[in-house]
CSV table of C-alpha atoms in Angstrom, one decimal:
chain,number,residue,atom,x,y,z
D,1,MET,CA,63.5,-27.9,78.4
D,2,SER,CA,62.9,-31.3,76.2
D,3,ARG,CA,65.0,-32.1,73.3
D,4,ARG,CA,61.8,-31.3,70.8
D,5,ASP,CA,61.6,-27.8,72.5
D,6,ARG,CA,65.3,-27.0,72.1
D,7,TYR,CA,65.0,-27.7,68.2
D,8,TYR,CA,62.2,-25.4,67.8
D,9,PRO,CA,63.4,-22.0,68.0
D,10,ARG,CA,66.3,-23.0,65.8
D,11,LEU,CA,64.3,-24.4,63.3
D,12,ILE,CA,62.2,-21.3,63.1
D,13,ALA,CA,65.2,-19.0,62.8
D,14,TRP,CA,66.5,-21.2,60.1
D,15,LEU,CA,63.3,-20.9,58.4
D,16,ARG,CA,63.3,-17.2,58.8
D,17,ILE,CA,66.7,-17.2,56.5
D,18,ALA,CA,65.7,-19.7,54.1
D,19,LEU,CA,62.4,-18.6,53.2
D,20,PRO,CA,63.1,-14.9,52.1
D,21,ILE,CA,66.1,-16.4,49.9
D,22,ALA,CA,63.9,-19.0,48.2
D,23,ALA,CA,61.5,-16.4,47.3
D,24,LEU,CA,64.3,-14.2,46.2
D,25,GLY,CA,65.3,-17.0,44.0
D,26,LEU,CA,61.8,-17.6,42.7
D,27,LEU,CA,61.6,-14.2,41.9
D,28,SER,CA,64.6,-13.6,39.9
D,29,THR,CA,63.5,-16.5,37.6
D,30,LEU,CA,60.7,-14.2,36.3
D,31,PHE,CA,63.2,-11.8,34.8
D,32,LEU,CA,66.4,-13.8,34.1
D,33,LEU,CA,64.9,-16.9,32.4
D,34,SER,CA,61.8,-15.3,30.4
D,35,ARG,CA,61.6,-15.6,26.5
D,36,ASP,CA,63.1,-12.9,24.8
D,37,ILE,CA,61.2,-11.3,21.8
D,38,ASP,CA,63.2,-11.0,18.5
D,39,PRO,CA,61.9,-8.0,17.1
D,40,THR,CA,63.7,-8.3,14.0
D,41,GLN,CA,61.5,-11.5,13.3
D,42,SER,CA,59.6,-10.7,9.7
D,43,ILE,CA,56.0,-10.1,9.9
D,44,PRO,CA,53.8,-12.9,8.3
D,45,PHE,CA,53.4,-11.7,4.6
D,46,SER,CA,54.9,-13.8,1.8
D,47,GLN,CA,56.4,-11.7,-1.0
D,48,GLY,CA,54.0,-12.7,-3.4
D,49,GLU,CA,51.0,-11.7,-1.8
D,50,ILE,CA,53.0,-8.0,-1.0
D,51,GLU,CA,53.4,-7.7,-4.7
D,52,GLU,CA,49.7,-8.8,-5.1
D,53,ARG,CA,48.3,-6.4,-3.0
D,54,VAL,CA,50.3,-3.5,-4.3
D,55,ARG,CA,49.4,-4.4,-7.7
D,56,GLU,CA,45.8,-4.4,-7.0
D,57,GLN,CA,46.0,-1.9,-4.5
D,58,ARG,CA,43.7,-4.1,-1.9
D,59,VAL,CA,43.0,-2.9,1.1
D,60,THR,CA,41.9,-5.4,4.0
D,61,ALA,CA,38.7,-4.6,6.3
D,62,PRO,CA,38.0,-1.2,4.6
D,63,ASN,CA,35.4,1.0,6.3
D,64,PHE,CA,33.6,4.2,4.8
D,65,ALA,CA,31.2,6.3,6.6
D,66,GLY,CA,28.6,9.3,5.4
D,67,SER,CA,25.6,10.9,6.8
D,68,THR,CA,22.6,11.9,5.3
D,69,GLU,CA,20.9,15.7,5.6
D,70,ARG,CA,18.1,13.8,7.4
D,71,GLY,CA,21.0,12.7,10.0
D,72,ASP,CA,21.0,9.2,9.4
D,73,PHE,CA,24.7,7.8,9.9
D,74,ILE,CA,25.7,5.4,7.2
D,75,SER,CA,28.8,3.1,7.2
D,76,LEU,CA,30.1,0.5,5.1
D,77,THR,CA,32.8,-2.1,5.7
D,78,ALA,CA,33.9,-5.2,4.0
D,79,SER,CA,36.5,-8.0,5.0
D,80,SER,CA,38.5,-7.0,1.7
D,81,ALA,CA,38.3,-4.2,-0.9
D,82,LYS,CA,39.9,-3.7,-4.4
D,83,LEU,CA,40.0,-1.0,-6.9
D,84,ASP,CA,38.2,-1.7,-10.4
D,85,PRO,CA,40.8,-1.8,-12.8
D,86,GLU,CA,38.6,0.1,-15.4
D,87,ASP,CA,37.0,2.4,-13.3
D,88,GLY,CA,38.8,4.5,-11.0
D,89,ASP,CA,36.1,5.4,-8.8
D,90,ARG,CA,34.7,1.7,-8.0
D,91,PHE,CA,35.8,-0.7,-5.3
D,92,LEU,CA,35.0,-4.2,-5.7
D,93,ALA,CA,34.1,-5.6,-2.4
D,94,GLU,CA,33.8,-8.9,-0.2
D,95,ASN,CA,31.6,-9.3,2.4
D,96,LEU,CA,30.3,-6.1,2.2
D,97,SER,CA,28.1,-5.0,5.1
D,98,ALA,CA,26.1,-1.9,5.6
D,99,LYS,CA,24.7,-0.2,8.7
D,100,ILE,CA,22.4,2.6,9.0
D,101,ASP,CA,21.7,4.3,12.1
D,102,LEU,CA,18.4,6.1,11.8
D,103,SER,CA,17.9,9.7,12.7
D,104,GLY,CA,14.7,8.3,14.4
D,105,GLY,CA,16.7,5.7,16.9
D,106,ALA,CA,16.3,2.4,14.8
D,107,SER,CA,19.1,1.1,12.7
D,108,VAL,CA,19.2,-1.2,10.1
D,109,GLU,CA,22.0,-3.5,8.9
D,110,PHE,CA,22.5,-5.1,5.3
D,111,ASN,CA,25.1,-7.8,4.7
D,112,ALA,CA,26.1,-9.5,1.2
D,113,ASN,CA,28.5,-11.8,0.0
D,114,GLN,CA,29.7,-9.3,-2.6
D,115,GLY,CA,29.5,-5.7,-3.3
D,116,GLU,CA,30.7,-2.6,-5.3
D,117,VAL,CA,31.0,0.8,-3.9
D,118,ASN,CA,31.0,3.9,-6.2
D,119,THR,CA,32.5,6.8,-4.6
D,120,SER,CA,31.6,9.2,-7.6
D,121,LEU,CA,27.8,8.1,-7.9
D,122,GLN,CA,28.1,8.0,-4.3
D,123,GLN,CA,26.4,4.4,-4.1
D,124,ALA,CA,26.9,0.9,-3.0
D,125,ARG,CA,25.5,-2.2,-4.4
D,126,LEU,CA,25.3,-5.4,-2.2
D,127,ILE,CA,25.1,-8.8,-4.4
D,128,GLY,CA,24.6,-12.2,-3.5
D,129,GLY,CA,22.4,-13.4,-0.9
D,130,ALA,CA,21.9,-10.1,0.7
D,131,VAL,CA,20.2,-10.2,4.2
D,132,VAL,CA,18.7,-7.0,6.0
D,133,THR,CA,18.2,-7.0,9.8
D,134,SER,CA,16.5,-4.1,11.3
D,135,SER,CA,16.3,-3.0,15.1
D,136,THR,CA,12.4,-3.0,14.9
D,137,GLY,CA,12.6,-6.9,14.3
D,138,TYR,CA,12.6,-7.2,10.8
D,139,ARG,CA,14.5,-9.8,8.6
D,140,ILE,CA,14.6,-9.8,4.7
D,141,THR,CA,16.3,-11.6,2.4
D,142,THR,CA,17.0,-10.7,-1.3
D,143,GLU,CA,19.3,-11.1,-4.3
D,144,GLU,CA,20.8,-7.5,-4.6
D,145,LEU,CA,20.5,-4.2,-3.1
D,146,THR,CA,21.2,-0.8,-3.9
D,147,THR,CA,21.8,2.1,-1.3
D,148,SER,CA,22.8,5.6,-1.8
D,149,LEU,CA,25.7,6.8,0.8
D,150,ASN,CA,24.2,10.5,1.2
D,151,VAL,CA,20.6,10.2,0.8
D,152,LEU,CA,18.4,7.5,2.8
D,153,ASN,CA,17.7,5.3,-0.3
D,154,VAL,CA,17.9,1.6,-0.1
D,155,THR,CA,16.5,-0.7,-2.6
D,156,SER,CA,16.2,-4.3,-3.7
D,157,THR,CA,16.3,-4.8,-7.3
D,158,GLY,CA,14.1,-7.9,-7.1
D,159,PRO,CA,11.4,-10.0,-4.9
D,160,ILE,CA,12.2,-10.1,-1.0
D,161,GLN,CA,11.1,-12.7,1.7
D,162,GLY,CA,10.9,-11.7,5.2
D,163,THR,CA,9.9,-12.0,8.8
D,164,GLY,CA,9.0,-9.5,11.5
D,165,PRO,CA,6.6,-9.0,14.2
D,166,LEU,CA,3.9,-9.0,11.6
D,167,GLY,CA,4.9,-12.8,10.7
D,168,SER,CA,6.5,-13.8,7.5
D,169,PHE,CA,5.7,-11.9,4.1
D,170,SER,CA,7.2,-11.6,0.8
D,171,ALA,CA,7.0,-8.6,-1.8
D,172,GLY,CA,8.1,-7.7,-5.3
D,173,ARG,CA,10.5,-4.9,-4.2
D,174,MET,CA,11.4,-3.6,-0.9
D,175,GLN,CA,12.6,0.2,-0.5
D,176,LEU,CA,14.0,1.9,2.6
D,177,GLU,CA,13.3,5.5,2.5
D,178,SER,CA,12.2,8.8,4.5
D,179,ASP,CA,8.5,8.9,4.4
D,180,SER,CA,7.7,12.2,2.6
D,181,THR,CA,4.5,13.2,5.1
D,182,SER,CA,5.6,12.1,8.2
D,183,GLY,CA,9.3,12.4,7.7
D,184,HIS,CA,10.0,9.5,9.6
D,185,ALA,CA,12.2,6.3,7.9
D,186,ARG,CA,10.1,3.7,6.5
D,187,LEU,CA,10.5,0.4,5.1
D,188,LEU,CA,8.1,0.3,2.1
D,189,PHE,CA,7.1,-3.1,0.3
D,190,THR,CA,5.4,-3.0,-2.9
D,191,ASN,CA,4.6,-5.1,-6.1
D,192,ARG,CA,2.1,-7.6,-4.6
D,193,VAL,CA,2.8,-7.5,-0.9
D,194,LYS,CA,1.7,-10.8,0.8
D,195,LEU,CA,1.8,-11.7,4.7
D,196,ILE,CA,0.9,-14.3,6.9
D,197,TYR,CA,0.2,-13.9,10.2
D,198,ASP,CA,-0.3,-16.8,12.9
D,199,PRO,CA,-1.9,-15.7,16.0
D,200,GLN,CA,-0.6,-19.2,17.6
D,201,ASN,CA,3.1,-18.2,16.2
D,202,PRO,CA,3.0,-14.3,15.9
D,203,GLY,CA,6.7,-13.9,15.3
D,204,GLY,CA,6.4,-16.0,12.2
D,205,LYS,CA,9.7,-18.1,13.1
D,206,PRO,CA,9.6,-21.3,11.2
E,1,GLN,CA,-32.5,-0.4,18.8
E,2,GLY,CA,-30.6,-3.4,17.6
E,3,ALA,CA,-31.4,-6.6,15.5
E,4,SER,CA,-29.1,-9.8,16.0
E,5,VAL,CA,-28.8,-11.9,12.8
E,6,ALA,CA,-26.5,-15.0,11.8
E,7,PHE,CA,-23.8,-14.4,9.9
E,8,GLY,CA,-21.3,-16.4,7.9
E,9,GLY,CA,-23.3,-19.6,8.4
E,10,ILE,CA,-20.5,-21.9,9.3
E,11,ARG,CA,-18.3,-21.5,12.7
E,12,GLN,CA,-15.2,-19.6,11.8
E,13,ASP,CA,-11.9,-20.6,13.5
E,14,THR,CA,-10.1,-17.0,14.3
E,15,SER,CA,-7.2,-18.9,15.4
E,16,LYS,CA,-6.3,-19.8,12.1
E,17,PRO,CA,-3.3,-18.0,10.2
E,18,VAL,CA,-4.4,-14.6,8.7
E,19,GLU,CA,-3.4,-14.0,5.6
E,20,LEU,CA,-2.9,-10.4,4.1
E,21,SER,CA,-2.2,-9.3,0.4
E,22,ALA,CA,-2.2,-5.7,-0.6
E,23,ASP,CA,-0.6,-3.6,-3.3
E,24,ALA,CA,1.9,-1.9,-0.5
E,25,LEU,CA,2.9,-2.3,2.8
E,26,SER,CA,5.0,0.7,4.6
E,27,VAL,CA,6.5,0.0,8.1
E,28,ASP,CA,7.5,3.1,9.9
E,29,GLN,CA,10.9,2.7,11.2
E,30,ASP,CA,10.1,5.1,14.3
E,31,ASN,CA,7.0,3.9,15.9
E,32,ASN,CA,7.1,0.4,14.0
E,33,THR,CA,3.4,1.3,12.5
E,34,ALA,CA,2.7,-0.9,9.7
E,35,VAL,CA,-0.2,0.4,7.0
E,36,PHE,CA,-1.3,-2.1,4.0
E,37,THR,CA,-2.6,0.2,1.2
E,38,GLY,CA,-4.1,-0.6,-2.0
E,39,ASN,CA,-6.6,-3.6,-2.6
E,40,VAL,CA,-6.0,-4.8,1.0
E,41,VAL,CA,-7.4,-8.6,1.4
E,42,ILE,CA,-7.7,-10.1,4.7
E,43,GLY,CA,-8.2,-13.5,4.4
E,44,GLN,CA,-8.9,-16.2,7.3
E,45,GLY,CA,-10.6,-19.4,6.6
E,46,GLU,CA,-13.8,-18.8,4.9
E,47,MET,CA,-13.5,-15.0,5.8
E,48,ARG,CA,-12.5,-12.2,3.3
E,49,LEU,CA,-12.0,-8.7,4.7
E,50,GLY,CA,-11.4,-6.3,1.6
E,51,ALA,CA,-10.5,-2.8,2.2
E,52,GLN,CA,-8.4,0.3,0.6
E,53,GLN,CA,-6.1,0.7,3.8
E,54,VAL,CA,-5.4,-1.7,6.4
E,55,ARG,CA,-3.4,-0.4,9.8
E,56,VAL,CA,-1.8,-2.9,11.9
E,57,VAL,CA,-2.5,-2.1,15.8
E,58,TYR,CA,0.1,-4.4,18.0
E,59,ASN,CA,-0.2,-5.3,21.7
E,60,GLN,CA,2.0,-3.4,24.3
E,61,ASP,CA,5.2,-5.6,23.8
E,62,GLN,CA,4.5,-5.5,20.0
E,63,SER,CA,4.5,-9.3,20.2
E,64,ARG,CA,1.4,-9.8,18.7
E,65,ILE,CA,-1.3,-7.9,16.1
E,66,ARG,CA,-4.2,-6.8,18.6
E,67,ARG,CA,-6.2,-5.0,15.9
E,68,LEU,CA,-6.6,-4.6,11.8
E,69,GLU,CA,-8.2,-1.3,11.2
E,70,ALA,CA,-9.9,-1.0,7.8
E,71,THR,CA,-11.0,1.8,6.1
E,72,GLY,CA,-12.0,2.9,2.6
E,73,GLY,CA,-14.8,0.9,1.3
E,74,VAL,CA,-14.9,-2.1,3.6
E,75,THR,CA,-16.7,-5.2,2.4
E,76,LEU,CA,-16.8,-8.3,4.6
E,77,VAL,CA,-17.6,-11.8,3.1
E,78,SER,CA,-18.1,-15.0,5.0
E,79,GLY,CA,-19.6,-18.1,3.5
E,80,PRO,CA,-23.0,-16.8,1.8
E,81,ASP,CA,-23.1,-13.5,3.9
E,82,ALA,CA,-21.6,-10.2,3.0
E,83,ALA,CA,-21.4,-6.9,4.6
E,84,GLU,CA,-20.2,-3.5,3.6
E,85,ALA,CA,-19.2,-0.4,5.6
E,86,GLU,CA,-17.0,2.5,5.5
E,87,ARG,CA,-14.8,1.1,8.4
E,88,ALA,CA,-13.9,-2.3,10.0
E,89,ASP,CA,-12.0,-3.1,13.4
E,90,TYR,CA,-10.9,-6.6,13.3
E,91,ASP,CA,-10.0,-8.0,16.5
E,92,ILE,CA,-8.0,-11.3,15.8
E,93,ASP,CA,-7.7,-12.9,19.0
E,94,SER,CA,-11.2,-12.5,20.2
E,95,GLY,CA,-12.5,-12.9,16.5
E,96,VAL,CA,-15.2,-9.7,16.8
E,97,VAL,CA,-15.4,-7.5,13.7
E,98,VAL,CA,-16.8,-4.1,14.5
E,99,MET,CA,-18.4,-2.5,11.2
E,100,SER,CA,-19.1,1.2,11.3
E,101,GLY,CA,-20.7,3.7,9.0
E,102,ASN,CA,-23.7,2.8,6.6
E,103,VAL,CA,-23.4,-0.9,7.2
E,104,LEU,CA,-25.3,-2.5,4.7
E,105,LEU,CA,-25.8,-6.4,5.1
E,106,THR,CA,-27.2,-8.7,2.3
E,107,GLN,CA,-28.0,-12.2,3.3
E,108,GLY,CA,-29.7,-13.9,0.4
E,109,SER,CA,-32.6,-12.1,-1.0
E,110,ASN,CA,-33.1,-9.5,1.8
E,111,ALA,CA,-31.0,-6.7,2.8
E,112,LEU,CA,-30.3,-4.6,6.5
E,113,THR,CA,-28.6,-1.4,6.9
E,114,SER,CA,-27.5,0.2,10.3
E,115,ASP,CA,-24.8,2.5,11.5
E,116,GLU,CA,-22.9,-0.2,13.2
E,117,MET,CA,-22.7,-4.0,13.3
E,118,THR,CA,-20.6,-6.0,15.5
E,119,VAL,CA,-19.8,-9.5,14.1
E,120,ASN,CA,-18.5,-12.6,16.3
E,121,LEU,CA,-16.6,-14.6,13.6
E,122,ASN,CA,-16.3,-17.5,16.1
E,123,THR,CA,-20.0,-18.0,17.1
E,124,GLY,CA,-21.3,-16.6,13.6
E,125,ALA,CA,-23.8,-14.3,15.6
E,126,ALA,CA,-24.2,-10.6,14.4
E,127,GLN,CA,-25.4,-7.6,16.1
E,128,MET,CA,-26.5,-4.5,14.4
E,129,GLN,CA,-27.0,-1.2,16.1
E,130,GLY,CA,-28.2,2.3,15.2
E,131,ARG,CA,-31.3,2.8,12.9
E,132,VAL,CA,-31.6,-1.0,11.4
E,133,LYS,CA,-33.7,-0.9,8.7
E,134,THR,CA,-34.8,-3.9,6.7
E,135,ILE,CA,-35.1,-3.7,3.0
E,136,LEU,CA,-37.3,-6.7,1.5
E,137,GLN,CA,-37.0,-7.2,-2.0
E,138,GLN,CA,-40.2,-8.5,-3.3
E,139,GLN,CA,-39.9,-12.1,-5.1
E,140,GLU,CA,-40.5,-11.3,-8.9
């Protein structure tokens, strides 16, 4: 056997021992040297903020849900809400958004910068840059919206602009309600409706 | 029998934007049908189509309006000519308005009545069908 042949089996023998030990070593570092998490560390709330939160009874990411007899499911969420000091039933909310899953299958979402939820009146107001988007392809902007929480009734307090499969349109007032004759939910625009449909650009997207 | 007449005088470009104005628009959220009600006026270029109610009919994938169904005292005015009927269907893409039900077409001093009238706004040609009668006013 040449010199090289003799070394070869001895090398394999050594490797057979050295490699498993190296593997063992590597594995153990996984547990021994890992960072220990100190559970006693304080959670990231400053003392001042805790007092303010208690004083104002501020709630972060509150949500509210309700449904109508017709079977529409109304849910409200906000980034934060706090109780109105003067009126115990009224919450003032930031970034209030509402979603209505209509019993007919479509869904409509409303978002606004601020809002108020009045549990005794079962009503919510979305104030400031309100945007309505419906699964039927409508996008409507207005200043303020009022929605009831136990009946399907959302109304805009002022004029609206919007785009939809029909094109771009404007109206003096918008209401989401259930149509008494057909029983279906409908978006009703009133007070001088004006719509522009462009055959070349039907979606009315600018 | 039918009579063909010129309608509207000038060529009408029906690819221009269509403007609809009405007292109210109701969009059914379950089947996404849209109905304009109350003093509805459809305007496109020179053409004005007035009615009490206009129902919007979409194409298959709801990306375009296929037809506007106007009912209730429909009046179609284009240039010097005017036509009245009980109902009018305006197919925007083809530019054809089919008026039906006591159609009365007034052109200058004479008037024609018929059961139905098909107006192609692009070419300005109109075809009247069904009991076409011409009423000639005597020049005083």
